[in-house]
Short mmCIF file of C-alpha atoms in Angstrom, two decimals:
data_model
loop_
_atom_site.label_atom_id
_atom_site.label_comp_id
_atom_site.label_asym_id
_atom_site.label_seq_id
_atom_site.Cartn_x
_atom_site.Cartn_y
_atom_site.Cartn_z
CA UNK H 1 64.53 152.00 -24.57
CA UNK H 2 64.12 151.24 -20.87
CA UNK H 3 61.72 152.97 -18.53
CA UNK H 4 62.00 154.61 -15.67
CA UNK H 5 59.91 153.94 -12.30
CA UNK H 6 58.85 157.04 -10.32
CA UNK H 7 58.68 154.52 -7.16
CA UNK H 8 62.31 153.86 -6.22
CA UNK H 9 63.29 155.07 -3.15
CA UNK H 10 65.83 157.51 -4.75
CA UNK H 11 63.18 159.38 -6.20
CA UNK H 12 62.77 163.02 -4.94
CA UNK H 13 66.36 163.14 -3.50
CA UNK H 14 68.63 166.00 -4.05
CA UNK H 15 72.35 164.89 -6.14
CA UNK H 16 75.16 166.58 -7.37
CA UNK H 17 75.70 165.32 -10.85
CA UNK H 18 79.57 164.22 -11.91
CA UNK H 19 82.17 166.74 -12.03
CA UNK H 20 83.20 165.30 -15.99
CA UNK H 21 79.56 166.65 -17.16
CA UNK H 22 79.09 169.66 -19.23
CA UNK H 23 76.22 170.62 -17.40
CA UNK H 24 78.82 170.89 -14.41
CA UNK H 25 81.05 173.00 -15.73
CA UNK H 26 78.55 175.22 -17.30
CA UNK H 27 77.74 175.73 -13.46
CA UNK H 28 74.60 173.48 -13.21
CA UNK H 29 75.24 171.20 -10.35
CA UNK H 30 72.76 169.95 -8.09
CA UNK H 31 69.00 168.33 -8.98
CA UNK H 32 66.35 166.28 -8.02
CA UNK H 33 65.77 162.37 -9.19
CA UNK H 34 62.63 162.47 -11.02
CA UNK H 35 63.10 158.71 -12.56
CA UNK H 36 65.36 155.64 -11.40
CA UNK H 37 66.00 153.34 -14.41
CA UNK H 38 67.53 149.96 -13.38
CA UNK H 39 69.98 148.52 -15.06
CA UNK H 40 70.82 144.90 -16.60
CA UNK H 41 73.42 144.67 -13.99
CA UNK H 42 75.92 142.95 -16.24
CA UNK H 43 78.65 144.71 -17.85
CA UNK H 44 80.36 143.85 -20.77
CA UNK H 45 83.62 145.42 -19.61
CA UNK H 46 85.30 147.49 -16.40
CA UNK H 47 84.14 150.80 -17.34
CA UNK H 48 81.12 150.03 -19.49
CA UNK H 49 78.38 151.98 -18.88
CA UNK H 50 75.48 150.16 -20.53
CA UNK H 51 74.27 147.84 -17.83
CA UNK H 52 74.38 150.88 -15.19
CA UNK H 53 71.42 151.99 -13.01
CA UNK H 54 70.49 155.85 -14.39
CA UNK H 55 69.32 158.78 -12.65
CA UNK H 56 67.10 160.93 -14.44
CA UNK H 57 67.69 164.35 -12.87
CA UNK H 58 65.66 167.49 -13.22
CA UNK H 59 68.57 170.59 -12.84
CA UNK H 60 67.84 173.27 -10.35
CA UNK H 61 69.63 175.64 -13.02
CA UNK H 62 66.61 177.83 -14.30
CA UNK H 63 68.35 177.98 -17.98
CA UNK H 64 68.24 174.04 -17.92
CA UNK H 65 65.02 172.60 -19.18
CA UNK H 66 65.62 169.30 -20.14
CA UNK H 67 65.99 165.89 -17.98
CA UNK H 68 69.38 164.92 -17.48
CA UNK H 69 70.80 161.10 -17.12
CA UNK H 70 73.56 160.18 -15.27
CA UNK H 71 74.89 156.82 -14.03
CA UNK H 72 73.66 156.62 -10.37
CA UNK H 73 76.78 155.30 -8.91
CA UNK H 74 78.59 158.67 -10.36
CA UNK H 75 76.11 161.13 -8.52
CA UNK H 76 76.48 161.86 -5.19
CA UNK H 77 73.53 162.65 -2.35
CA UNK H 78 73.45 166.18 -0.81
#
């Protein structure tokens, strides 16, 4: 499992997560970074997530409680 830093510059910057999320479309949309995990930086394949940098978000939805992770390159800055 890879760990997140708390001292990227990303960090405490509002995002709107991806529009394919559930959280999304259950009308959570916009958060806060709380963690920047970096990734390998080598993908495997076009389209394969697993060497992507992730955004750990924390939802401004008050019925979400959990941390969210997206890929960062899919979240967008408010």
């Amino acid at each position: 499992m890879r760990h997140g830093t708390k001292n990227h510059s990303t960090v405490g910057q509002r995002v709107q997560i991806p529009a394919y999320a559930d959280l999304w479309m259950r009308g959570a949309r916009f958060g806060t970074v709380e963690r920047f995990i970096a990734g390998k930086g080598s993908f495997l394949a076009a389209g394969d997530p697993r060497g992507a940098d992730v955004f750990v978000i924390r939802m401004d939805h008050p019925q979400v409680r959990k941390l969210a992770r997206f890929i960062a390159d899919d979240c967008q800055f408010v």
